Amino acid sequence: MSNQRSIETTCIQGGWQPENGGPRQVPIYQSTTFKYATSEAMGKLFDLEAEGYFYTRLQNPTNDAVAAKICEMEGGAAAMLTSSGQAATFFAIINICSAGDHVVSSATIYGGSSNLLTVTLKRFGIETTLVDPDLPEEEIGKVFRPNTKCVFAETIANPALVVLDIEKFARLAHSHGVPLIIDNTFATPINCRPIQWGADIVTHSTTKYMDGHGMTVGGCIVDSGNFDWEAYADKYPGLTTPDDSYHGIIYTKRFGKGAFITKATAQLMRDLGAIQSPQNAFLLNNGLESLHLRVPRHCENALKVALYLQEREDVDWVNYPGLPGDKYYELSKKYLPNGTCGVISFGLKGGREAAGAFMDKLKLASIATHVADARTCVLHPASHTHRQLSDEQLKEAGVDPSMIRLSVGIENVKDIIEDISQALER
C-alpha cells in the first residue's frame, strides 16, 4: 500500500491509530489534567522540552487525534483545534501579527470575519485593507505595505460564493514575503486542498460541513510547513527570536515545520484558552468519517436546485459556482473540479421584502443562522449574519441586500425543490 492514501480513507482511518488491544474509536479524554510520576517530567513539558499533556486548555489527546486527521486531509505539516471557526481565524492572524501591523484581505468574506478584521483587530492596532479579489494582480499588489504580515481569503466566499483564484493570491503574498491564509470551510478538503495551490495556512469552521450535523461549534488551523519564516525573520520575530515566556526558546529553531502551530498552542492557547472541548472533538470526528460521502450529495442537490431556480420567472438572479455560465464557473472547474459546495445564493424580483415572505413560507427548510449541514436551511444575510454592515459595505462584500442564502442539505432533492416551489407560489 502506498504511503499516500486517499482522502476517503483518511476520513475514516486518519488521526487515531489504536494500539494492540486499544479502543478502536478515538477515546474522549474528559480530563482537565494528566498525572506524572516526577516533578522533572512535568517541568520538561512546561519548558517545551518533551511531548505530552498536562492541561487540556493547551492540548488534549482527543483533540490532537482529530486535528491530525484534518491535517492529513489538507496535506499539512501540523494542526490544532480551536473552540470555533472565528477563534481559528483570530489565532491564525494574531500568531504572526501585532500592533502596528497590516493585513490584506479579500473583501468577499464572511461578515463575522470582516468585522473581526476591520473592527476588533483594529482595536488591537492591526489594520486591514479589503480588496476586490477579482482585480488584476498589479492592482491588488498596490495595497501591500512594508508592515503587511499576511493575506487572508476564503476558497469559496460565504455567502457571496466568490471562488478565489488561489494561485494568484499565493503569488501576490509570496512576492511580498508574507503567507497566504485561506478559510477552506465551504469547499472542505474533499473538494479543494488550498495548500496544493500555494496556500500556507488553512483554517476551518469545523462547525459546518466537517461536523455536518449542527451539533458542535469548533475550528481548526492547519499549517503547511512550507512558509520560510526565517527568510523573513525581521517580519516574524515571534517565531524567529527568543520567547522570554519559555526561557528564550526560538520556535523555528526548535520545531521546524511545526513552529507556527507550536507557538499558537504554547502562547495563544495558553493565554486565551479558546480550546475545543474533547467531547466536541469526538463528535466532530464522527462527522469527518462521513464527510467524503456527504459533500458530493450536497453538491449534487445544490446544482439541481440552482438549475430549478434559474428557470423560475419570479427569481431575479442565481449565484452558484458549479452552475454553467456562472461568473466563477471556470475558476471552480480549475480549483474545484469535483464540485463546489451545497450553498446557493439568489434574489427574488420582489427584493428584500420578498425574501422575508418567501422564507416564512418554507416548511422543510428552516430559517437558521447555521449553514452547511445535513438539513436544508435558509438565511437572509443582510438581515442576519451581515446585519452590522451598511448597504455600501454589503456590496463591497459581494452581498446583494436582496440575497437569500440557501444551504442545500442531503435530503431527497425532489422534496427540497417542492418546498421551494410551494413557498414561491404562496
PDB file of N, CA and C in Angstrom, residues 57 74 155 216 219 225 274 281 324 347 395 401 407:
ATOM      1  N   ARG A  57      -6.388  22.874  28.563  1.00  0.00           N
ATOM      2  CA  ARG A  57      -6.500  24.182  27.930  1.00  0.00           C
ATOM      3  C   ARG A  57      -5.485  24.337  26.798  1.00  0.00           C
ATOM      4  N   GLU A  74      -5.807  17.830   4.664  1.00  0.00           N
ATOM      5  CA  GLU A  74      -5.408  19.060   3.968  1.00  0.00           C
ATOM      6  C   GLU A  74      -3.985  18.977   3.406  1.00  0.00           C
ATOM      7  N   THR A 155     -11.713  30.189   0.210  1.00  0.00           N
ATOM      8  CA  THR A 155     -11.754  29.422  -1.032  1.00  0.00           C
ATOM      9  C   THR A 155     -13.042  29.715  -1.787  1.00  0.00           C
ATOM     10  N   THR A 216     -21.866  20.631  16.973  1.00  0.00           N
ATOM     11  CA  THR A 216     -20.709  21.149  17.701  1.00  0.00           C
ATOM     12  C   THR A 216     -20.108  22.378  17.027  1.00  0.00           C
ATOM     13  N   GLY A 219     -13.300  24.915  15.443  1.00  0.00           N
ATOM     14  CA  GLY A 219     -12.455  25.414  14.373  1.00  0.00           C
ATOM     15  C   GLY A 219     -11.172  24.623  14.300  1.00  0.00           C
ATOM     16  N   GLY A 225       3.587  24.144   6.689  1.00  0.00           N
ATOM     17  CA  GLY A 225       5.001  23.979   6.989  1.00  0.00           C
ATOM     18  C   GLY A 225       5.895  24.457   5.864  1.00  0.00           C
ATOM     19  N   ALA A 274      -8.951  29.346  24.019  1.00  0.00           N
ATOM     20  CA  ALA A 274     -10.087  29.036  23.141  1.00  0.00           C
ATOM     21  C   ALA A 274     -10.002  27.591  22.651  1.00  0.00           C
ATOM     22  N   ALA A 281     -14.742  17.491  20.063  1.00  0.00           N
ATOM     23  CA  ALA A 281     -13.788  16.913  19.114  1.00  0.00           C
ATOM     24  C   ALA A 281     -14.196  15.487  18.740  1.00  0.00           C
ATOM     25  N   PRO A 324     -23.166  26.157 -14.884  1.00  0.00           N
ATOM     26  CA  PRO A 324     -22.602  26.641 -16.146  1.00  0.00           C
ATOM     27  C   PRO A 324     -23.090  28.058 -16.443  1.00  0.00           C
ATOM     28  N   GLY A 347     -31.681  35.899  -5.560  1.00  0.00           N
ATOM     29  CA  GLY A 347     -32.535  37.026  -5.210  1.00  0.00           C
ATOM     30  C   GLY A 347     -33.860  36.927  -5.939  1.00  0.00           C
ATOM     31  N   LYS A 395     -22.360  45.560  -0.435  1.00  0.00           N
ATOM     32  CA  LYS A 395     -21.970  45.437  -1.835  1.00  0.00           C
ATOM     33  C   LYS A 395     -20.476  45.196  -1.977  1.00  0.00           C
ATOM     34  N   PRO A 401     -28.261  43.241  -1.071  1.00  0.00           N
ATOM     35  CA  PRO A 401     -29.232  43.346   0.029  1.00  0.00           C
ATOM     36  C   PRO A 401     -30.419  42.401  -0.105  1.00  0.00           C
ATOM     37  N   SER A 407     -28.747  26.936   2.040  1.00  0.00           N
ATOM     38  CA  SER A 407     -27.821  25.837   2.273  1.00  0.00           C
ATOM     39  C   SER A 407     -28.565  24.539   2.002  1.00  0.00           C
TER      40      SER A 407
END
